[in-house]
Structure formats: C-alpha cells, structure tokens
Coordinates of C-alpha atoms in Angstrom, one line a residue:
M57 CA 89.6 97.5 118.9
D58 CA 93.4 96.9 118.3
K59 CA 94.2 99.4 121.0
K60 CA 91.8 97.8 123.4
L61 CA 93.2 94.3 122.7
E62 CA 96.8 95.5 123.1
H63 CA 96.2 96.3 126.7
L64 CA 94.0 93.3 127.5
L65 CA 96.3 90.7 125.9
L66 CA 99.2 91.5 128.2
N67 CA 97.9 88.9 130.8
T68 CA 96.8 86.3 128.2
Q69 CA 98.6 83.2 127.3
K70 CA 99.8 83.2 123.7
P71 CA 98.4 86.6 122.8
A72 CA 99.5 86.0 119.2
R73 CA 96.4 83.8 118.8
Y74 CA 94.1 86.8 119.0
I75 CA 95.7 89.6 117.1
G76 CA 95.8 88.6 113.4
G77 CA 98.1 90.3 111.0
E78 CA 100.1 87.2 110.2
A79 CA 102.0 86.9 106.9
G80 CA 99.6 85.6 104.2
S81 CA 96.5 86.8 105.9
I82 CA 94.1 88.7 103.6
V83 CA 92.6 92.1 104.5
K84 CA 90.0 93.8 102.3
D85 CA 87.9 96.9 102.3
K86 CA 84.6 95.8 103.8
N87 CA 82.8 98.5 101.9
K88 CA 83.9 96.9 98.6
V89 CA 82.8 93.3 99.2
D90 CA 79.3 91.8 98.8
V91 CA 79.6 88.9 101.2
R92 CA 81.5 88.5 104.5
F93 CA 82.2 85.0 105.7
A94 CA 83.5 84.1 109.2
F95 CA 85.2 80.7 109.0
C96 CA 85.0 79.5 112.6
F97 CA 87.1 76.6 113.8
P98 CA 85.5 75.3 117.0
D99 CA 88.8 74.7 118.8
T100 CA 91.9 76.7 119.7
Y101 CA 94.0 78.7 117.3
D102 CA 96.8 76.1 117.6
V103 CA 94.6 73.3 116.3
G104 CA 92.5 75.3 113.8
M105 CA 95.5 76.9 112.1
S106 CA 96.8 73.3 111.4
H107 CA 93.6 72.4 109.6
L108 CA 94.0 72.0 105.8
G109 CA 90.3 72.5 105.0
M110 CA 90.4 76.0 106.5
K111 CA 93.4 76.9 104.4
I112 CA 91.7 75.7 101.2
L113 CA 88.4 77.5 101.8
Y114 CA 90.0 80.6 103.1
G115 CA 92.1 81.0 100.0
L116 CA 89.2 80.0 97.7
T117 CA 86.8 82.4 99.1
N118 CA 89.2 85.3 99.2
N119 CA 90.1 84.7 95.5
R120 CA 86.8 86.3 94.7
E121 CA 87.1 90.1 94.9
N122 CA 83.5 90.5 96.2
F123 CA 83.9 87.9 99.0
W124 CA 85.9 88.2 102.2
C125 CA 86.6 85.3 104.4
E126 CA 88.1 85.8 107.9
R127 CA 89.4 83.3 110.5
V128 CA 87.8 82.8 113.9
F129 CA 88.9 80.3 116.6
T130 CA 87.7 79.3 120.1
P131 CA 89.4 81.4 122.7
E132 CA 91.1 79.6 125.6
K133 CA 89.3 80.1 128.9
D134 CA 91.6 82.9 130.1
F135 CA 90.9 85.1 127.1
E136 CA 87.2 84.1 127.0
K137 CA 86.9 85.5 130.6
T138 CA 88.7 88.7 129.4
M139 CA 86.3 89.0 126.5
R140 CA 83.2 88.6 128.7
D141 CA 84.5 90.9 131.4
N142 CA 85.2 93.7 128.9
G143 CA 82.3 93.3 126.6
I144 CA 84.4 92.1 123.6
L145 CA 82.4 90.2 121.1
L146 CA 83.9 87.3 119.1
Y147 CA 85.7 88.9 116.1
G148 CA 87.4 88.0 112.8
L149 CA 91.2 88.1 113.0
E150 CA 91.6 90.0 109.7
S151 CA 89.4 93.0 110.5
L152 CA 88.8 92.6 114.3
D153 CA 85.1 93.3 113.5
P154 CA 82.4 91.4 115.5
I155 CA 81.3 88.4 113.4
K156 CA 77.6 89.0 114.3
D157 CA 77.7 91.7 111.6
F158 CA 79.0 89.2 108.9
D159 CA 76.7 87.6 106.4
F160 CA 77.8 84.0 107.2
I161 CA 79.2 82.3 110.2
G162 CA 80.5 79.0 109.1
F163 CA 81.7 76.1 111.4
T164 CA 83.8 73.1 110.4
L165 CA 82.7 70.1 112.4
Q166 CA 85.8 67.9 112.7
Y167 CA 85.1 66.2 116.0
E168 CA 82.0 65.5 118.0
L169 CA 83.6 66.9 121.2
S170 CA 83.7 70.3 119.7
Y171 CA 79.9 70.7 119.6
T172 CA 79.7 72.8 122.8
N173 CA 82.4 75.0 121.4
V174 CA 80.0 75.9 118.5
L175 CA 77.4 77.1 121.0
N176 CA 80.0 79.0 123.0
M177 CA 81.3 80.8 120.0
L178 CA 77.8 81.9 119.0
D179 CA 77.2 83.1 122.5
L180 CA 80.5 85.0 122.5
A181 CA 79.5 86.6 119.2
G182 CA 76.4 88.0 120.9
L183 CA 74.0 85.8 119.1
P184 CA 71.2 83.5 120.2
V185 CA 72.5 79.9 120.0
Y186 CA 69.2 78.5 118.9
A187 CA 68.5 78.9 115.1
K188 CA 64.8 79.7 115.8
D189 CA 65.8 82.7 117.9
R190 CA 67.9 84.2 115.1
K191 CA 65.1 85.8 113.1
D192 CA 67.1 88.1 110.8
L193 CA 68.7 87.2 107.5
M194 CA 72.2 87.9 108.7
P195 CA 74.2 86.1 109.8
I196 CA 73.3 82.8 108.3
V197 CA 75.0 80.1 110.5
V198 CA 76.3 77.2 108.4
A199 CA 78.3 74.1 109.3
G200 CA 80.1 71.4 107.3
G201 CA 83.0 68.9 107.7
P202 CA 83.0 65.2 108.4
C203 CA 80.7 65.3 111.5
A204 CA 78.0 67.0 109.3
C205 CA 77.3 63.5 107.9
N206 CA 75.1 63.2 111.0
P207 CA 74.1 66.8 111.8
E208 CA 71.0 66.0 113.8
P209 CA 72.5 66.6 117.3
L210 CA 73.2 70.2 116.2
A211 CA 70.0 70.7 114.1
D212 CA 68.5 73.1 116.6
F213 CA 71.5 75.5 116.4
I214 CA 72.5 75.6 112.7
D215 CA 70.6 77.2 109.8
I216 CA 72.4 75.2 107.0
F217 CA 74.5 72.1 106.8
I218 CA 76.9 71.7 103.9
L219 CA 77.3 68.0 103.1
G220 CA 80.5 66.7 101.5
E221 CA 83.2 68.7 99.9
G222 CA 82.9 72.5 100.1
E223 CA 85.0 74.0 97.3
E224 CA 82.1 74.4 94.9
V225 CA 79.0 74.5 97.1
N226 CA 80.3 77.2 99.4
I227 CA 80.8 79.5 96.5
E228 CA 77.4 78.7 95.0
L229 CA 75.8 79.5 98.4
M230 CA 77.5 82.8 98.7
D231 CA 76.7 83.7 95.1
L232 CA 73.0 83.0 95.8
Y233 CA 73.2 85.3 98.9
A234 CA 74.9 88.1 96.9
K235 CA 72.2 87.8 94.3
M236 CA 69.3 87.8 96.8
K237 CA 70.6 90.3 99.4
P238 CA 69.7 93.5 97.5
S239 CA 66.1 92.5 97.5
N240 CA 66.1 92.2 101.3
P241 CA 64.6 88.7 101.5
T242 CA 63.6 87.1 104.8
K243 CA 65.7 84.4 106.3
T244 CA 63.2 81.8 105.4
E245 CA 63.0 83.0 101.8
F246 CA 66.8 82.7 101.4
L247 CA 66.8 79.2 103.0
R248 CA 64.1 78.0 100.6
E249 CA 66.3 79.0 97.7
A250 CA 69.4 77.7 99.3
C251 CA 68.0 74.2 99.9
K252 CA 67.7 73.7 96.1
I253 CA 71.5 73.7 95.9
E254 CA 72.9 70.2 95.8
G255 CA 74.6 69.4 99.1
I256 CA 72.6 71.9 101.2
Y257 CA 70.6 70.6 104.1
V258 CA 68.3 73.0 106.0
P259 CA 67.2 71.1 109.1
A260 CA 64.3 73.4 109.9
F261 CA 62.6 72.2 106.7
Y262 CA 62.4 68.6 108.0
D263 CA 60.2 67.0 110.7
V264 CA 61.3 64.0 112.7
S265 CA 58.8 61.5 114.2
Y266 CA 59.6 58.8 116.7
N267 CA 58.3 55.3 117.5
E268 CA 57.2 54.3 121.0
N269 CA 60.6 52.5 121.6
G270 CA 62.5 55.7 121.0
T271 CA 63.7 54.9 117.5
I272 CA 63.0 57.2 114.5
N273 CA 59.8 56.6 112.5
S274 CA 60.5 59.1 109.7
V275 CA 62.3 62.2 108.6
K276 CA 60.1 64.2 106.2
P277 CA 60.4 67.6 104.5
N278 CA 57.8 70.2 105.7
V279 CA 58.3 72.6 102.8
E280 CA 57.7 72.0 99.1
D281 CA 61.2 73.0 98.0
A282 CA 63.2 70.6 100.3
P283 CA 64.2 67.3 98.7
E284 CA 63.4 64.0 100.3
K285 CA 67.0 63.1 100.3
I286 CA 70.1 65.4 100.3
Q287 CA 73.1 64.2 98.4
K288 CA 76.6 65.2 99.4
R289 CA 78.8 67.3 97.1
I290 CA 82.1 66.0 95.6
I291 CA 84.8 67.4 93.4
R292 CA 84.8 65.3 90.3
D293 CA 88.1 66.5 88.8
F294 CA 90.4 66.5 91.8
D295 CA 93.5 67.4 89.7
K296 CA 92.0 70.8 88.7
V297 CA 90.3 71.7 92.0
Y298 CA 91.5 74.9 93.7
Y299 CA 94.5 74.7 96.0
P300 CA 96.1 77.7 97.7
D301 CA 99.5 78.9 96.7
N302 CA 100.0 80.5 100.0
F303 CA 99.2 79.8 103.7
V304 CA 98.7 82.2 106.6
V305 CA 101.9 81.7 108.6
P306 CA 101.3 82.0 112.4
F307 CA 103.4 84.1 114.7
T308 CA 103.1 81.4 117.4
S309 CA 103.6 77.7 117.4
I310 CA 100.7 75.5 116.3
V311 CA 100.1 71.7 116.2
H312 CA 101.3 71.2 112.6
D313 CA 103.4 74.2 111.7
R314 CA 104.4 73.3 108.1
A315 CA 103.3 73.4 104.5
V316 CA 100.7 70.7 103.6
V317 CA 99.9 69.3 100.1
E318 CA 96.9 67.1 99.6
V319 CA 97.9 64.3 97.3
L320 CA 94.7 62.3 97.1
R321 CA 91.2 62.3 98.6
G322 CA 89.2 59.2 99.5
C323 CA 90.3 55.7 100.2
I324 CA 90.3 52.3 98.4
R325 CA 90.4 50.2 101.5
G326 CA 87.0 49.8 103.1
C327 CA 88.1 49.2 106.7
R328 CA 84.7 48.6 108.3
F329 CA 85.3 50.9 111.3
C330 CA 86.6 53.9 109.4
Q331 CA 84.1 56.6 108.7
A332 CA 86.5 58.7 106.6
G333 CA 87.1 55.8 104.3
F334 CA 83.5 55.8 103.3
I335 CA 82.3 59.4 103.5
Y336 CA 85.2 60.7 101.4
R337 CA 84.7 58.2 98.6
P338 CA 85.4 58.0 95.7
F339 CA 89.2 57.7 95.6
R340 CA 90.8 60.6 93.5
E341 CA 94.4 61.7 93.2
K342 CA 96.5 64.5 91.8
N343 CA 99.1 63.8 89.2
V344 CA 102.8 64.0 90.1
D345 CA 103.5 67.3 88.4
T346 CA 100.6 69.0 90.2
I347 CA 101.8 67.7 93.6
T348 CA 105.4 68.8 92.9
N349 CA 104.4 72.3 91.7
Q350 CA 102.1 72.9 94.7
T351 CA 104.9 71.8 97.0
K352 CA 107.4 74.1 95.5
C353 CA 104.9 77.0 95.4
L354 CA 103.9 76.7 99.1
C355 CA 107.4 76.3 100.4
E356 CA 108.6 79.3 98.4
Q357 CA 105.6 81.5 99.4
T358 CA 105.5 80.6 103.1
G359 CA 109.2 80.0 103.9
Y360 CA 108.3 76.7 105.6
E361 CA 111.2 74.3 105.7
E362 CA 108.9 71.3 106.3
V363 CA 106.1 69.9 104.1
S364 CA 103.7 67.1 104.8
L365 CA 101.7 65.1 102.3
S366 CA 98.0 64.9 103.3
S367 CA 95.8 61.9 102.5
L368 CA 94.1 58.9 104.1
S369 CA 96.7 56.6 102.6
T370 CA 99.6 58.2 100.9
S371 CA 101.2 55.0 99.7
D372 CA 98.0 54.1 97.7
H373 CA 98.8 56.8 95.2
T374 CA 99.2 55.0 91.9
K375 CA 102.5 56.7 91.2
I376 CA 103.9 56.8 94.7
N377 CA 107.5 56.1 93.8
E378 CA 107.5 58.6 90.9
M379 CA 105.9 61.2 93.2
L380 CA 108.5 60.6 96.0
N381 CA 111.4 60.7 93.5
S382 CA 110.2 64.1 92.2
L383 CA 109.5 65.5 95.7
V384 CA 112.8 64.2 97.3
D385 CA 114.8 65.7 94.5
Y386 CA 113.4 69.1 95.3
T387 CA 113.3 68.8 99.1
D388 CA 116.9 67.5 99.3
K389 CA 118.1 70.3 97.2
E390 CA 116.3 73.0 99.2
N391 CA 117.0 71.4 102.7
I392 CA 113.3 70.9 103.3
S393 CA 112.0 68.2 105.5
L394 CA 109.3 66.0 103.9
S395 CA 106.8 64.2 106.1
L396 CA 105.0 61.1 104.8
P397 CA 102.1 60.1 107.1
S398 CA 99.4 57.5 106.4
L399 CA 101.6 54.7 105.0
R400 CA 100.1 51.2 104.6
I401 CA 101.7 48.0 105.9
D402 CA 100.7 46.0 102.8
N403 CA 102.4 48.2 100.2
F404 CA 105.5 49.0 102.2
S405 CA 108.7 48.1 100.2
D406 CA 112.4 48.4 100.3
E407 CA 112.2 51.1 97.7
L408 CA 109.7 53.1 99.7
L409 CA 111.8 52.6 102.9
E410 CA 114.9 53.9 101.1
K411 CA 113.0 57.1 100.2
I412 CA 111.6 57.4 103.7
Q413 CA 115.0 57.2 105.2
R414 CA 116.0 60.2 103.2
V415 CA 113.2 62.3 104.6
R416 CA 112.3 61.0 108.0
K417 CA 114.6 59.8 110.8
S418 CA 112.1 59.2 113.6
G419 CA 110.2 56.0 114.4
L420 CA 107.6 54.4 112.2
T421 CA 103.9 54.1 113.0
F422 CA 101.6 51.4 111.7
A423 CA 98.0 50.5 112.5
P424 CA 97.2 46.7 112.6
E425 CA 94.1 47.7 114.6
A426 CA 93.6 44.1 115.8
G427 CA 95.8 41.4 117.3
T428 CA 94.6 38.4 115.4
Q429 CA 94.1 37.6 111.8
R430 CA 90.4 36.6 112.4
L431 CA 89.6 40.0 113.9
R432 CA 91.6 41.8 111.2
D433 CA 89.4 40.0 108.7
V434 CA 86.3 41.0 110.6
I435 CA 87.2 44.7 110.3
N436 CA 88.4 44.2 106.7
K437 CA 91.9 45.5 107.4
N438 CA 93.2 43.2 104.7
I439 CA 96.7 42.8 106.1
T440 CA 98.3 39.6 107.2
E441 CA 100.7 38.9 110.0
E442 CA 103.3 38.0 107.4
E443 CA 103.0 41.5 105.9
I444 CA 103.3 43.1 109.3
M445 CA 106.4 41.1 110.2
E446 CA 108.0 41.7 106.8
T447 CA 107.4 45.5 107.1
C448 CA 109.0 45.5 110.6
R449 CA 111.9 43.5 109.3
M450 CA 112.6 46.1 106.5
A451 CA 112.3 48.9 109.1
F452 CA 114.7 47.2 111.5
E453 CA 117.2 46.4 108.8
G454 CA 116.9 50.0 107.7
G455 CA 118.0 51.2 111.2
Y456 CA 114.7 51.9 112.8
S457 CA 114.2 50.7 116.4
N458 CA 111.1 52.5 117.5
V459 CA 107.8 51.3 116.3
K460 CA 104.3 52.5 117.3
L461 CA 101.3 50.3 116.8
Y462 CA 97.7 51.4 116.9
F463 CA 95.0 49.0 118.0
M464 CA 91.3 49.2 119.0
L465 CA 89.5 47.5 121.9
G466 CA 85.9 46.6 121.8
L467 CA 85.6 45.8 118.1
P468 CA 82.6 43.7 117.0
T469 CA 83.0 40.0 117.7
E470 CA 86.2 40.6 119.8
T471 CA 87.2 38.0 122.3
M472 CA 89.8 37.8 125.0
E473 CA 91.9 35.7 122.6
D474 CA 92.0 38.7 120.3
I475 CA 93.2 40.9 123.2
E476 CA 96.0 38.3 123.9
G477 CA 96.9 38.5 120.2
I478 CA 97.9 42.1 120.6
A479 CA 100.5 41.1 123.2
Q480 CA 101.6 38.1 121.3
L481 CA 102.0 40.1 118.0
S482 CA 104.1 42.7 119.9
Q483 CA 106.3 40.0 121.4
R484 CA 106.9 38.5 118.0
I485 CA 108.0 41.9 116.7
V486 CA 110.4 42.2 119.6
D487 CA 111.8 38.7 118.8
L488 CA 112.1 39.6 115.2
F489 CA 114.3 42.6 116.0
Y490 CA 116.7 40.5 118.0
S491 CA 116.9 37.8 115.3
I492 CA 118.4 40.3 112.9
D493 CA 122.2 40.7 112.7
K494 CA 123.5 43.4 115.1
E495 CA 125.3 45.0 112.2
K496 CA 122.0 45.7 110.4
R497 CA 119.8 46.8 113.4
G498 CA 120.0 49.2 116.3
N499 CA 121.0 48.4 119.8
S500 CA 117.6 48.2 121.4
I501 CA 113.9 48.0 120.4
Q502 CA 110.9 49.9 121.8
I503 CA 107.4 49.0 120.8
S504 CA 104.6 51.4 121.8
I505 CA 101.1 50.1 121.7
S506 CA 98.3 52.7 121.6
T507 CA 94.8 51.4 122.1
A508 CA 91.5 53.3 121.5
T509 CA 88.0 52.2 122.4
F510 CA 86.1 51.4 119.2
V511 CA 83.4 54.1 118.4
P512 CA 80.7 53.0 115.9
K513 CA 80.2 55.8 113.4
P514 CA 77.5 56.6 110.8
F515 CA 78.0 55.6 107.2
T516 CA 80.2 52.6 108.1
P517 CA 79.3 48.9 108.1
F518 CA 79.6 49.1 111.9
E519 CA 77.0 51.8 112.3
F520 CA 74.7 49.1 113.5
E521 CA 77.0 47.8 116.2
P522 CA 76.9 48.5 119.9
Q523 CA 79.9 50.1 121.6
A524 CA 81.5 48.0 124.3
T525 CA 80.5 48.9 127.8
R526 CA 82.8 50.5 130.3
E527 CA 83.0 47.2 132.2
E528 CA 83.9 45.3 129.1
I529 CA 86.7 47.7 128.2
D530 CA 88.1 47.7 131.7
A531 CA 88.3 44.0 131.6
K532 CA 90.0 44.0 128.2
Q533 CA 92.6 46.6 129.2
K534 CA 93.4 44.6 132.4
H535 CA 93.8 41.4 130.3
L536 CA 96.1 43.1 127.8
L537 CA 98.4 44.3 130.6
E538 CA 98.4 40.8 132.1
S539 CA 99.3 39.3 128.7
L540 CA 102.4 41.5 128.1
T541 CA 105.6 39.7 129.0
T542 CA 108.3 42.1 128.1
R543 CA 109.4 45.6 129.2
K544 CA 110.2 46.4 125.5
V545 CA 106.5 47.0 125.0
R546 CA 104.7 50.0 126.4
C547 CA 101.0 50.3 126.4
S548 CA 98.6 53.3 126.6
W549 CA 94.9 53.9 126.0
H550 CA 92.5 56.7 125.5
N551 CA 90.1 58.1 128.1
Q552 CA 87.0 55.9 128.1
N553 CA 84.7 58.7 129.0
V554 CA 85.7 60.6 125.8
S555 CA 84.9 57.5 123.7
I556 CA 81.5 57.1 125.3
L557 CA 80.6 60.7 124.7
E558 CA 81.9 60.5 121.2
A559 CA 79.7 57.5 120.5
V560 CA 76.6 59.2 121.9
L561 CA 77.1 62.3 119.8
A562 CA 78.2 60.5 116.7
R563 CA 74.9 58.4 116.4
G564 CA 72.6 60.9 118.2
D565 CA 69.4 62.5 116.9
R566 CA 67.8 65.9 117.5
R567 CA 66.8 65.0 121.0
L568 CA 70.4 65.4 122.0
G569 CA 70.3 69.1 121.3
K570 CA 68.8 69.9 124.7
A571 CA 71.5 67.9 126.4
I572 CA 74.3 69.6 124.4
Y573 CA 72.8 73.0 125.4
T574 CA 72.5 72.0 129.0
A575 CA 76.1 70.7 129.1
W576 CA 77.4 73.9 127.6
K577 CA 75.4 76.0 130.2
K578 CA 77.1 73.9 132.9
G579 CA 80.5 74.9 131.6
C580 CA 81.4 72.1 129.1
I581 CA 83.7 73.7 126.5
L582 CA 87.0 72.6 125.0
D583 CA 86.0 69.0 125.7
S584 CA 88.7 67.6 123.5
W585 CA 91.3 68.9 125.9
D586 CA 92.0 66.7 128.9
E587 CA 92.4 69.6 131.2
H588 CA 89.0 71.0 130.4
F589 CA 86.9 67.8 129.9
R590 CA 84.2 67.3 132.5
Y591 CA 82.4 64.1 132.0
D592 CA 80.6 64.5 135.3
L593 CA 78.9 67.6 134.0
W594 CA 77.9 65.8 130.8
E595 CA 76.4 63.0 133.0
E596 CA 74.4 65.7 134.9
A597 CA 73.1 67.1 131.6
F598 CA 72.1 63.7 130.2
K599 CA 70.3 62.9 133.5
E600 CA 68.4 66.3 133.6
C601 CA 67.4 65.9 129.9
E602 CA 66.4 62.3 130.4
V603 CA 68.9 61.0 127.8
D604 CA 69.8 57.4 128.1
T605 CA 73.4 57.2 126.8
T606 CA 73.2 53.4 126.4
F607 CA 70.4 53.9 123.9
Y608 CA 72.8 55.7 121.6
A609 CA 76.1 54.1 122.5
N610 CA 75.5 50.5 123.6
R611 CA 72.5 49.4 121.6
K612 CA 72.6 47.1 118.5
R613 CA 70.6 48.5 115.6
E614 CA 68.6 46.3 113.2
F615 CA 69.1 46.8 109.5
D616 CA 65.6 48.1 109.0
E617 CA 65.9 50.8 111.7
V618 CA 65.6 54.4 110.4
M619 CA 68.9 56.0 111.3
P620 CA 69.0 59.8 112.1
W621 CA 71.1 60.3 109.0
D622 CA 69.2 58.1 106.5
H623 CA 67.7 61.1 104.7
L624 CA 71.3 62.2 103.8
D625 CA 73.0 60.5 100.8
Y626 CA 76.8 60.1 101.1
M627 CA 76.7 57.9 97.9
V628 CA 77.6 54.7 99.8
S629 CA 74.4 52.7 99.9
K630 CA 72.9 51.3 103.1
K631 CA 72.5 47.9 101.4
F632 CA 76.2 47.8 100.8
L633 CA 76.8 48.6 104.5
E634 CA 74.4 45.8 105.5
R635 CA 76.3 43.3 103.3
E636 CA 79.6 44.4 104.7
N637 CA 78.2 44.0 108.3
I638 CA 77.1 40.4 107.5
K639 CA 80.5 39.6 106.0
A640 CA 82.2 41.1 109.1
H641 CA 80.3 38.7 111.4
N642 CA 81.4 35.9 109.1
A643 CA 85.0 37.1 109.2
E644 CA 84.9 37.5 105.4
T645 CA 87.0 40.2 103.7
T646 CA 86.1 42.5 100.8
R647 CA 88.7 43.4 98.1
N648 CA 89.8 47.0 97.8
C649 CA 88.8 49.3 95.0
K650 CA 92.1 48.8 93.1
E651 CA 91.5 45.0 93.0
G652 CA 87.9 45.5 91.7
C653 CA 84.7 47.3 92.3
S654 CA 82.6 45.9 95.2
G655 CA 79.5 47.8 94.4
C656 CA 79.5 50.4 97.3
G657 CA 77.1 52.7 95.4
V658 CA 79.4 55.4 94.2
K659 CA 78.9 55.9 90.5
K660 CA 81.5 56.0 87.7
E661 CA 80.7 59.6 86.8
C662 CA 81.8 60.8 90.3
G663 CA 85.4 60.7 89.0
G664 CA 86.8 57.9 91.1
V665 CA 90.1 56.4 89.8
Y666 CA 88.7 52.9 90.2
C667 CA 84.9 53.4 90.0
G668 CA 82.9 51.7 87.4

C-alpha cells in the first residue's frame, strides 16, 4: 500500500496528510490486539489534527495493549478522485489498512455541515452508508461529539451514538465488544447489550411517530432492553481523568499546530444562545499543579514552542492568576508562547492584562454578542457597557490598538435599535481610544466587527425560537452598514446560506436523512469550506425530498412540542430551558453558577464545582 501511495501522491496537494508515520503516532501488531478502532474526523487532516478530543481518545484507547486506535480524515477532492480512480479504500494512517476491516468506525460530530462527509467516508471505505444495509457485526459505526445531542438527522446511517463525554464510555463499549466477539454474536445481539451502557443510544431501537402537522408525536423504544430516556455520560473527577502526555506531531501545517492543555470543562455562564454552555455542564476544572505538569510534559514530548489553554471560558478558572503565574514562569524560561483564548470581559483585570502582555502581543478579541444592554440581558450575557468600556480602556492603556468584537444578528426580540447599538458601541470604543493620553496608547485604532446569524440549537433556552429569515437578516446587515460612521470600524458577516443549513440540520428529525443522502449523492461534501459549499444542490435535495426548510429553521416551537431530542437526557431540564426562555422575553437575567445555583437540573453528585 505504501508503495502504491508513494506514486499516487506525487500529484496530490499536501501529500503528508495521507501517509502517516508522524512523530507520536502509535503502530501496533494487528495480530496482537482484540479491538481495532478507526477514529474518523469528518473534515480534512488540517482541521482534524487540531481537534483536542481526537488527541485525548487516541491516546486513551492506545494506552490499552489490546486496543488499537488509528486516525482517519476526509480526503480533499483531489485525493478522493485518486482513491476512486485507483480502487483505494479509505484507510487508517497508522497501518494503511482499509477501515472496513476494523471492529469500530467512529465519527466525531463537531459541526452540522460535516454530515455529508460522514456518508462520503463510509462510501470511500467500501461500506453501505445506511446502517440497515450493514448486516455484519463488524464494523460497528459509532458517532459522538457535540452534534450527537441531536443525532436524529443521521439516525439512518449510524449504529450507535455516544452521548456526552467519551473517555469512560468508549472503553466500556470496546470492552463489551472484546468480551462478546469470540462468541460470534450477531450485530443486533451486540447492540442489545451495548444499549444497556449509560450514554449509549441505538437509534434502530426507537420508533418515531408524527402528528398531522409534521411535529413529533412520540419516540418510543421498540426492544425491551432500550431505556425510555438515554442519559449522557460525564467525567465526575475531572482532575484525575486521562490526558495524553504526547501528541502526534504532523509533518505539514494544520489549523492549530501547537500543544493544547484543557484547563476546565463546562461553563458557569448560561448564555441562552450557547449550546456548549449547556451540554458540557457541569463546570469542572483541573488544579494548577495538574495544568502546569501537563503543559511541561506536552511541550517536552512534542517539541512544540507554543501551548494553548483550552476551555469555554479560561478566565473563569477559580485560580486563574495562580495558574497563569505558574505557567508564565515556565513558558518564559523555556521561550514558549502561551495562548489564552476564551477570556471574559467581566472578569478582565489589570493583573490579567499584565500577564497577557507577557504571552500575547496580537490584538484582543471579545464577544459582547449584542449592541444594547436590553438585548444582552435577553441573551443572558451578563456584561454591562461599563465593563466593556473598562476592559477596552485597560487594553488600550496596555498598548493594544486592535480589537475584534463578535456580535450576532437575528437574536430573539432583536429590533433595528439593537442593530444601531452595535455601531454606536463601536463608535464609543473608538472615542475612548482617542480620549486616552497619547503616551499610554498606540497611534491608531482598528475595530473589527464580526457578525454571525443566530442559529437556534437544541438544549438551549432558545431551542424554541425561530431563526430570522433571509430577508430579515439582509435588512439588518444593510442597516448596520448604514449606521456605521467611521472608517476605524470594519464589518464582516458569515454566509447566510451556511447559517440556514446549520439551523435546519441542528433541529432536524429523522426525515432529514433522505435529504442528507440526496445532497451527498449530488456532490455535497466538505460543506464547511467556502470553495466547496453548494447551497443550490442542498436546495435541490430538499425540494426532491419534500423538506420544507422553514419548518425546521424559521418556525417557533411551543413548550409542549416533542422535540426530536427529548428522549435524550443532557442533565439540563426542559423546564429550566422553558423558564429561561420566558425570562429572555422579559429581558431578565439569571445569575451564573458561581453566584448561586439556578436549578438547571444538573445534580451535585455530577462533580460540578458549584453544583448543589
């Protein structure tokens, strides 16, 4: 295989994506392992190799002598054509063996626009894409990740969905397989045992019925072993959970080519639009010594000269200053660059700025999300304009002159006054810059505004809300541009067609499976890349499959409607989401977890820092 690839890769862009053999990759004797797992990232090597979850589960699985996990990525179109023209089946990078011969093929679902990539990878592997057509025990096709919180659009194609955090449940699933495999069970026999594991959802074991108006009537198990409701898995002791001491170091450049250390998991904030803030609850963190030791170990093992801290909100760590003191002492000494993403406006301080200046020299990025205080209260952002301005003042006096601000358009209850507020807030930041003594600030200011169309997501208080129509977003974008009065502010926005498709797939049900299949057959792959995205083909697929996109994207849902994901338990109760939705429409805020429990449904025994 390697000889064949050596010849074919000569005319391929970035051939290093497809050859394996990188430092840190793990090769085993396939005759001495019980279970082989193909970890498939449904996007290109450059993106997938930047993903922390793959690094964790790759190392965790390979820590077991009898398990072997290999990496698989979506090939770019040039190499896909080469594969199809030369009869090369999709293979694992470690062994170069076809993954159709593995025991498990596992996909991580990070983004809705990767769904057609899943089908394409199964097809490239030489397998039927529909689960019902894969009769044999091996391979079992599994999927997890954040988009698995609503797995229904992909239910026709996947054997098992893993809900929540995978460190424990993945190993339990493979242990079960290793135990049952010698007795040569049928696929159904294995799935019936697997569905007894907490966090395992087997969609074939559930029947969905619909009302006359197209909404869901019920989702009921059709086998005795399947539970009525499937609860996600979480790691209760986050400080002791497995973390790799080495990463695979790529030969070629990738999106985030650096060491990464996860400092906390979950979020205390409760922003009503943010799916991650709810599905990753409860808030858990590592202690400072653990973070420092993992940083040192990774940098020494990989040779990386840059390390990034991974979290939803790094500055919410209860010992953020102590942590940064410890890390900066090490990184300064070793000439290692330290990246601190996910900083919050409302806990930014002079002390934190001083530490940031030692490790980062580029511009600062903040996310007010909305231009007026009323709308920030609606979304429960819990930051004031005074805090925004004070944070910018500290940044400007610290020598920063480039600030990027993230906003959303189409938020629930949004008016044109809220759109004007984005321009007005930006202007006040520009005025603030020039009000500071020249000796303390830079010569010129540049504000970059990035606006995204709001996408309502499952397991958020806004899961009931409609997405703004294309016409509404067009009008708001135009009004924002007309409201800007200075060249010091630049404005950009995301592709509306991408946001529409994301909304349809995020809140879809099983009836979307046919449309996803049809879009893939028409050539829709790598949809998250602008150069490959073909919304016109998606529109054709929806029309042929009689899918009304407005039903999924632009329709308001009542609280008593059965959602496609209501049979899945992500620990945050639907009643809490309903209460938060009502408070949003009254522009009432909810305190964060640190200030006091708000009764979201997550229990104390789940290990959250502030739960109970």
